Amino acid sequence: PAGQAEEDFRRAVALSPARAEIRHEAALLHEVRKDTEPALAGYQEVVVLDPGFGPSWHRLSNLASAAGNTELAVRAFRTWRACKPDRTRAVAWWGLAEAYEERKQYGLALHYYDQAIEQDPEHAEALFRAAIVTDLVGDDDEAIEYYERCINVKPVRVSALLNLAMLYEEQGLLQRAEANLRHVLNDHPNHFRAQHFMDSVESSYSM
């Protein structure tokens, strides 16, 4: 039952005061419910416990900005930008996201992919899977944003370029689609899917 789950969650927080991740999740719960003050307080507790915990600085910045607290928002944003990526935590969030994606619980999967990306903004696999999940649930615009971030991480994933080209073509952004496909074909001249998609894009120009 929901009540029991919430009670168990609160007990976990009480029993693990040093775990920034659990307190971050508690603050997120308040934020989702639009309980702004407890959420702000929760994120600030996390960054006191762990000053390098990037996701809480990021959420604190966004929430403080929405609440009109510009000074806190700017300070939190600058601190978040200065935080070093924590790839150990990112991998943990990514693993959890994959487990939910396999169960087709796409909302939770995307939530934890975002947590991984907050910890490591260049986590290519999390960006790629987040793009796929958002595409699966029909949010093409957000999928494009994830793919665009993914292809900016080196080395560039061919599958991300191809999937993004397809979305561009669907939205009529033919020049962008063509640029992605040429990127693939420059490195892999005989890539069958890229050749096939290029034929489709070139045909779309004449429509």
PDB file of C-alpha atoms in Angstrom:
ATOM      1  CA  PRO A   1       0.000   0.000   0.000  1.00  0.00           C
ATOM      2  CA  ALA A   2       1.111   3.558  -0.738  1.00  0.00           C
ATOM      3  CA  GLY A   3       0.945   4.596   2.913  1.00  0.00           C
ATOM      4  CA  GLN A   4       3.134   1.720   4.026  1.00  0.00           C
ATOM      5  CA  ALA A   5       5.629   2.408   1.232  1.00  0.00           C
ATOM      6  CA  GLU A   6       5.892   6.044   2.301  1.00  0.00           C
ATOM      7  CA  GLU A   7       6.363   5.038   5.932  1.00  0.00           C
ATOM      8  CA  ASP A   8       9.100   2.573   4.956  1.00  0.00           C
ATOM      9  CA  PHE A   9      10.769   5.322   2.918  1.00  0.00           C
ATOM     10  CA  ARG A  10      10.706   7.752   5.851  1.00  0.00           C
ATOM     11  CA  ARG A  11      12.120   5.067   8.138  1.00  0.00           C
ATOM     12  CA  ALA A  12      14.957   4.449   5.657  1.00  0.00           C
ATOM     13  CA  VAL A  13      15.769   8.152   5.667  1.00  0.00           C
ATOM     14  CA  ALA A  14      15.784   8.239   9.469  1.00  0.00           C
ATOM     15  CA  LEU A  15      18.008   5.179   9.723  1.00  0.00           C
ATOM     16  CA  SER A  16      20.487   6.389   7.091  1.00  0.00           C
ATOM     17  CA  PRO A  17      21.190  10.046   7.866  1.00  0.00           C
ATOM     18  CA  ALA A  18      24.529   9.968   6.066  1.00  0.00           C
ATOM     19  CA  ARG A  19      23.135   8.761   2.746  1.00  0.00           C
ATOM     20  CA  ALA A  20      22.806  11.755   0.465  1.00  0.00           C
ATOM     21  CA  GLU A  21      21.044   9.690  -2.194  1.00  0.00           C
ATOM     22  CA  ILE A  22      18.151   8.786   0.125  1.00  0.00           C
ATOM     23  CA  ARG A  23      17.708  12.361   1.317  1.00  0.00           C
ATOM     24  CA  HIS A  24      17.837  13.554  -2.290  1.00  0.00           C
ATOM     25  CA  GLU A  25      15.016  11.148  -3.159  1.00  0.00           C
ATOM     26  CA  ALA A  26      12.996  12.456  -0.193  1.00  0.00           C
ATOM     27  CA  ALA A  27      13.437  16.036  -1.427  1.00  0.00           C
ATOM     28  CA  LEU A  28      12.429  14.961  -4.936  1.00  0.00           C
ATOM     29  CA  LEU A  29       9.248  13.452  -3.482  1.00  0.00           C
ATOM     30  CA  HIS A  30       8.385  16.814  -1.900  1.00  0.00           C
ATOM     31  CA  GLU A  31       9.180  18.619  -5.162  1.00  0.00           C
ATOM     32  CA  VAL A  32       6.913  16.314  -7.184  1.00  0.00           C
ATOM     33  CA  ARG A  33       4.111  17.072  -4.719  1.00  0.00           C
ATOM     34  CA  LYS A  34       4.837  20.806  -5.121  1.00  0.00           C
ATOM     35  CA  ASP A  35       5.812  21.075  -1.442  1.00  0.00           C
ATOM     36  CA  THR A  36       8.394  23.723  -2.252  1.00  0.00           C
ATOM     37  CA  GLU A  37       9.690  24.640   1.208  1.00  0.00           C
ATOM     38  CA  PRO A  38      10.332  21.047   2.403  1.00  0.00           C
ATOM     39  CA  ALA A  39      11.946  20.281  -0.976  1.00  0.00           C
ATOM     40  CA  LEU A  40      14.268  23.290  -0.735  1.00  0.00           C
ATOM     41  CA  ALA A  41      15.164  22.368   2.831  1.00  0.00           C
ATOM     42  CA  GLY A  42      15.779  18.762   1.796  1.00  0.00           C
ATOM     43  CA  TYR A  43      18.147  19.639  -1.022  1.00  0.00           C
ATOM     44  CA  GLN A  44      20.037  22.012   1.259  1.00  0.00           C
ATOM     45  CA  GLU A  45      20.402  19.205   3.838  1.00  0.00           C
ATOM     46  CA  VAL A  46      21.901  16.984   1.129  1.00  0.00           C
ATOM     47  CA  VAL A  47      24.530  19.507   0.057  1.00  0.00           C
ATOM     48  CA  VAL A  48      25.518  20.051   3.680  1.00  0.00           C
ATOM     49  CA  LEU A  49      25.966  16.280   4.053  1.00  0.00           C
ATOM     50  CA  ASP A  50      27.755  15.946   0.717  1.00  0.00           C
ATOM     51  CA  PRO A  51      28.899  19.257  -0.851  1.00  0.00           C
ATOM     52  CA  GLY A  52      29.849  17.444  -4.054  1.00  0.00           C
ATOM     53  CA  PHE A  53      26.418  15.929  -4.644  1.00  0.00           C
ATOM     54  CA  GLY A  54      25.678  17.519  -8.017  1.00  0.00           C
ATOM     55  CA  PRO A  55      22.026  16.430  -8.513  1.00  0.00           C
ATOM     56  CA  SER A  56      20.872  18.238  -5.364  1.00  0.00           C
ATOM     57  CA  TRP A  57      22.708  21.427  -6.330  1.00  0.00           C
ATOM     58  CA  HIS A  58      21.043  21.185  -9.748  1.00  0.00           C
ATOM     59  CA  ARG A  59      17.529  20.651  -8.363  1.00  0.00           C
ATOM     60  CA  LEU A  60      18.110  23.330  -5.723  1.00  0.00           C
ATOM     61  CA  SER A  61      19.054  25.812  -8.435  1.00  0.00           C
ATOM     62  CA  ASN A  62      15.939  25.074 -10.509  1.00  0.00           C
ATOM     63  CA  LEU A  63      13.575  25.106  -7.535  1.00  0.00           C
ATOM     64  CA  ALA A  64      15.038  28.257  -5.987  1.00  0.00           C
ATOM     65  CA  SER A  65      14.731  30.012  -9.351  1.00  0.00           C
ATOM     66  CA  ALA A  66      11.072  28.971  -9.653  1.00  0.00           C
ATOM     67  CA  ALA A  67      10.457  30.202  -6.090  1.00  0.00           C
ATOM     68  CA  GLY A  68      11.994  33.597  -6.865  1.00  0.00           C
ATOM     69  CA  ASN A  69      15.102  33.129  -4.714  1.00  0.00           C
ATOM     70  CA  THR A  70      17.577  34.365  -7.317  1.00  0.00           C
ATOM     71  CA  GLU A  71      20.584  34.553  -4.996  1.00  0.00           C
ATOM     72  CA  LEU A  72      20.254  30.922  -3.922  1.00  0.00           C
ATOM     73  CA  ALA A  73      19.491  29.827  -7.483  1.00  0.00           C
ATOM     74  CA  VAL A  74      22.656  31.438  -8.875  1.00  0.00           C
ATOM     75  CA  ARG A  75      24.854  30.114  -6.068  1.00  0.00           C
ATOM     76  CA  ALA A  76      23.472  26.601  -6.444  1.00  0.00           C
ATOM     77  CA  PHE A  77      23.851  26.700 -10.233  1.00  0.00           C
ATOM     78  CA  ARG A  78      27.466  27.829 -10.029  1.00  0.00           C
ATOM     79  CA  THR A  79      28.256  25.153  -7.471  1.00  0.00           C
ATOM     80  CA  TRP A  80      26.566  22.496  -9.624  1.00  0.00           C
ATOM     81  CA  ARG A  81      28.649  23.553 -12.641  1.00  0.00           C
ATOM     82  CA  ALA A  82      31.794  23.287 -10.521  1.00  0.00           C
ATOM     83  CA  CYS A  83      30.955  19.782  -9.250  1.00  0.00           C
ATOM     84  CA  LYS A  84      33.103  17.075 -10.770  1.00  0.00           C
ATOM     85  CA  PRO A  85      31.156  14.278 -12.481  1.00  0.00           C
ATOM     86  CA  ASP A  86      30.700  11.345 -10.114  1.00  0.00           C
ATOM     87  CA  ARG A  87      30.839   8.424 -12.499  1.00  0.00           C
ATOM     88  CA  THR A  88      30.483   5.834  -9.731  1.00  0.00           C
ATOM     89  CA  ARG A  89      27.115   7.260  -8.709  1.00  0.00           C
ATOM     90  CA  ALA A  90      26.152   7.748 -12.363  1.00  0.00           C
ATOM     91  CA  VAL A  91      26.721   4.069 -13.084  1.00  0.00           C
ATOM     92  CA  ALA A  92      24.587   3.136 -10.071  1.00  0.00           C
ATOM     93  CA  TRP A  93      21.666   5.298 -11.242  1.00  0.00           C
ATOM     94  CA  TRP A  94      22.092   4.037 -14.811  1.00  0.00           C
ATOM     95  CA  GLY A  95      21.914   0.410 -13.652  1.00  0.00           C
ATOM     96  CA  LEU A  96      18.703   1.122 -11.756  1.00  0.00           C
ATOM     97  CA  ALA A  97      17.243   2.874 -14.797  1.00  0.00           C
ATOM     98  CA  GLU A  98      18.037  -0.086 -17.033  1.00  0.00           C
ATOM     99  CA  ALA A  99      16.251  -2.436 -14.631  1.00  0.00           C
ATOM    100  CA  TYR A 100      13.087  -0.310 -14.793  1.00  0.00           C
ATOM    101  CA  GLU A 101      13.353   0.004 -18.570  1.00  0.00           C
ATOM    102  CA  GLU A 102      13.494  -3.789 -18.901  1.00  0.00           C
ATOM    103  CA  ARG A 103      10.260  -3.947 -16.876  1.00  0.00           C
ATOM    104  CA  LYS A 104       8.734  -1.335 -19.220  1.00  0.00           C
ATOM    105  CA  GLN A 105       8.324   1.103 -16.315  1.00  0.00           C
ATOM    106  CA  TYR A 106       9.410   3.953 -18.529  1.00  0.00           C
ATOM    107  CA  GLY A 107       8.592   6.833 -16.190  1.00  0.00           C
ATOM    108  CA  LEU A 108      10.867   5.452 -13.467  1.00  0.00           C
ATOM    109  CA  ALA A 109      13.505   4.483 -16.020  1.00  0.00           C
ATOM    110  CA  LEU A 110      13.657   8.028 -17.361  1.00  0.00           C
ATOM    111  CA  HIS A 111      13.781   9.443 -13.828  1.00  0.00           C
ATOM    112  CA  TYR A 112      16.886   7.393 -12.996  1.00  0.00           C
ATOM    113  CA  TYR A 113      18.542   8.004 -16.373  1.00  0.00           C
ATOM    114  CA  ASP A 114      18.173  11.697 -15.586  1.00  0.00           C
ATOM    115  CA  GLN A 115      19.797  11.081 -12.186  1.00  0.00           C
ATOM    116  CA  ALA A 116      22.738   9.418 -13.940  1.00  0.00           C
ATOM    117  CA  ILE A 117      23.015  12.326 -16.383  1.00  0.00           C
ATOM    118  CA  GLU A 118      22.967  14.857 -13.543  1.00  0.00           C
ATOM    119  CA  GLN A 119      25.900  13.037 -11.950  1.00  0.00           C
ATOM    120  CA  ASP A 120      27.763  12.685 -15.250  1.00  0.00           C
ATOM    121  CA  PRO A 121      26.443  14.977 -18.030  1.00  0.00           C
ATOM    122  CA  GLU A 122      28.554  13.079 -20.585  1.00  0.00           C
ATOM    123  CA  HIS A 123      27.241   9.613 -19.695  1.00  0.00           C
ATOM    124  CA  ALA A 124      26.632   8.592 -23.320  1.00  0.00           C
ATOM    125  CA  GLU A 125      24.751   5.392 -22.530  1.00  0.00           C
ATOM    126  CA  ALA A 126      22.335   7.123 -20.149  1.00  0.00           C
ATOM    127  CA  LEU A 127      21.717   9.886 -22.712  1.00  0.00           C
ATOM    128  CA  PHE A 128      21.156   7.298 -25.446  1.00  0.00           C
ATOM    129  CA  ARG A 129      18.771   5.148 -23.410  1.00  0.00           C
ATOM    130  CA  ALA A 130      16.885   8.238 -22.171  1.00  0.00           C
ATOM    131  CA  ALA A 131      16.414   9.253 -25.813  1.00  0.00           C
ATOM    132  CA  ILE A 132      15.071   5.808 -26.688  1.00  0.00           C
ATOM    133  CA  VAL A 133      12.674   5.791 -23.723  1.00  0.00           C
ATOM    134  CA  THR A 134      11.284   9.245 -24.517  1.00  0.00           C
ATOM    135  CA  ASP A 135      10.881   8.208 -28.157  1.00  0.00           C
ATOM    136  CA  LEU A 136       9.022   5.076 -27.048  1.00  0.00           C
ATOM    137  CA  VAL A 137       6.522   7.114 -25.032  1.00  0.00           C
ATOM    138  CA  GLY A 138       5.985   9.481 -27.968  1.00  0.00           C
ATOM    139  CA  ASP A 139       7.891  12.577 -26.832  1.00  0.00           C
ATOM    140  CA  ASP A 140       9.879  13.234 -29.997  1.00  0.00           C
ATOM    141  CA  ASP A 141      11.032  16.727 -29.008  1.00  0.00           C
ATOM    142  CA  GLU A 142      12.600  15.528 -25.770  1.00  0.00           C
ATOM    143  CA  ALA A 143      14.083  12.493 -27.517  1.00  0.00           C
ATOM    144  CA  ILE A 144      15.777  14.848 -29.980  1.00  0.00           C
ATOM    145  CA  GLU A 145      17.263  16.848 -27.085  1.00  0.00           C
ATOM    146  CA  TYR A 146      18.740  13.696 -25.520  1.00  0.00           C
ATOM    147  CA  TYR A 147      20.117  12.479 -28.857  1.00  0.00           C
ATOM    148  CA  GLU A 148      21.654  15.886 -29.587  1.00  0.00           C
ATOM    149  CA  ARG A 149      23.450  15.786 -26.261  1.00  0.00           C
ATOM    150  CA  CYS A 150      24.505  12.185 -26.862  1.00  0.00           C
ATOM    151  CA  ILE A 151      26.161  12.896 -30.231  1.00  0.00           C
ATOM    152  CA  ASN A 152      28.222  15.647 -28.605  1.00  0.00           C
ATOM    153  CA  VAL A 153      29.981  13.007 -26.476  1.00  0.00           C
ATOM    154  CA  LYS A 154      33.075  11.509 -28.099  1.00  0.00           C
ATOM    155  CA  PRO A 155      33.326   8.996 -29.638  1.00  0.00           C
ATOM    156  CA  VAL A 156      30.028   9.636 -31.403  1.00  0.00           C
ATOM    157  CA  ARG A 157      27.582   6.716 -31.407  1.00  0.00           C
ATOM    158  CA  VAL A 158      26.523   5.768 -34.938  1.00  0.00           C
ATOM    159  CA  SER A 159      23.155   4.514 -33.655  1.00  0.00           C
ATOM    160  CA  ALA A 160      22.476   7.894 -32.025  1.00  0.00           C
ATOM    161  CA  LEU A 161      23.255   9.724 -35.284  1.00  0.00           C
ATOM    162  CA  LEU A 162      20.940   7.413 -37.231  1.00  0.00           C
ATOM    163  CA  ASN A 163      18.061   7.581 -34.758  1.00  0.00           C
ATOM    164  CA  LEU A 164      18.357  11.356 -34.580  1.00  0.00           C
ATOM    165  CA  ALA A 165      18.388  11.568 -38.386  1.00  0.00           C
ATOM    166  CA  MET A 166      15.127   9.613 -38.482  1.00  0.00           C
ATOM    167  CA  LEU A 167      13.481  11.974 -35.989  1.00  0.00           C
ATOM    168  CA  TYR A 168      14.751  14.990 -37.907  1.00  0.00           C
ATOM    169  CA  GLU A 169      13.268  13.590 -41.121  1.00  0.00           C
ATOM    170  CA  GLU A 170       9.916  12.961 -39.408  1.00  0.00           C
ATOM    171  CA  GLN A 171       9.855  16.608 -38.331  1.00  0.00           C
ATOM    172  CA  GLY A 172      10.841  17.871 -41.779  1.00  0.00           C
ATOM    173  CA  LEU A 173      14.326  18.935 -40.694  1.00  0.00           C
ATOM    174  CA  LEU A 174      15.880  17.441 -43.796  1.00  0.00           C
ATOM    175  CA  GLN A 175      19.186  19.330 -43.790  1.00  0.00           C
ATOM    176  CA  ARG A 176      19.899  18.241 -40.229  1.00  0.00           C
ATOM    177  CA  ALA A 177      18.969  14.663 -41.082  1.00  0.00           C
ATOM    178  CA  GLU A 178      21.262  14.729 -44.124  1.00  0.00           C
ATOM    179  CA  ALA A 179      24.167  16.146 -42.079  1.00  0.00           C
ATOM    180  CA  ASN A 180      23.894  13.307 -39.559  1.00  0.00           C
ATOM    181  CA  LEU A 181      23.761  10.671 -42.276  1.00  0.00           C
ATOM    182  CA  ARG A 182      26.760  12.170 -44.090  1.00  0.00           C
ATOM    183  CA  HIS A 183      28.657  12.039 -40.793  1.00  0.00           C
ATOM    184  CA  VAL A 184      27.970   8.290 -40.628  1.00  0.00           C
ATOM    185  CA  LEU A 185      28.741   7.651 -44.304  1.00  0.00           C
ATOM    186  CA  ASN A 186      32.009   9.592 -44.156  1.00  0.00           C
ATOM    187  CA  ASP A 187      33.256   7.098 -41.564  1.00  0.00           C
ATOM    188  CA  HIS A 188      31.323   4.053 -42.829  1.00  0.00           C
ATOM    189  CA  PRO A 189      30.745   4.458 -46.586  1.00  0.00           C
ATOM    190  CA  ASN A 190      28.997   1.093 -46.910  1.00  0.00           C
ATOM    191  CA  HIS A 191      26.685   1.446 -43.906  1.00  0.00           C
ATOM    192  CA  PHE A 192      23.436  -0.052 -45.220  1.00  0.00           C
ATOM    193  CA  ARG A 193      20.994   1.743 -42.878  1.00  0.00           C
ATOM    194  CA  ALA A 194      22.646   5.114 -43.435  1.00  0.00           C
ATOM    195  CA  GLN A 195      22.528   4.614 -47.226  1.00  0.00           C
ATOM    196  CA  HIS A 196      18.854   3.609 -47.013  1.00  0.00           C
ATOM    197  CA  PHE A 197      17.936   6.598 -44.837  1.00  0.00           C
ATOM    198  CA  MET A 198      19.886   8.949 -47.121  1.00  0.00           C
ATOM    199  CA  ASP A 199      17.806   7.751 -50.102  1.00  0.00           C
ATOM    200  CA  SER A 200      14.674   8.481 -48.053  1.00  0.00           C
ATOM    201  CA  VAL A 201      15.857  11.974 -47.111  1.00  0.00           C
ATOM    202  CA  GLU A 202      16.850  12.819 -50.684  1.00  0.00           C
ATOM    203  CA  SER A 203      13.421  11.656 -51.874  1.00  0.00           C
ATOM    204  CA  SER A 204      11.772  13.901 -49.266  1.00  0.00           C
ATOM    205  CA  TYR A 205      13.447  16.984 -50.807  1.00  0.00           C
ATOM    206  CA  SER A 206      11.440  16.499 -53.998  1.00  0.00           C
ATOM    207  CA  MET A 207       8.068  16.114 -52.244  1.00  0.00           C
TER     208      MET A 207
END
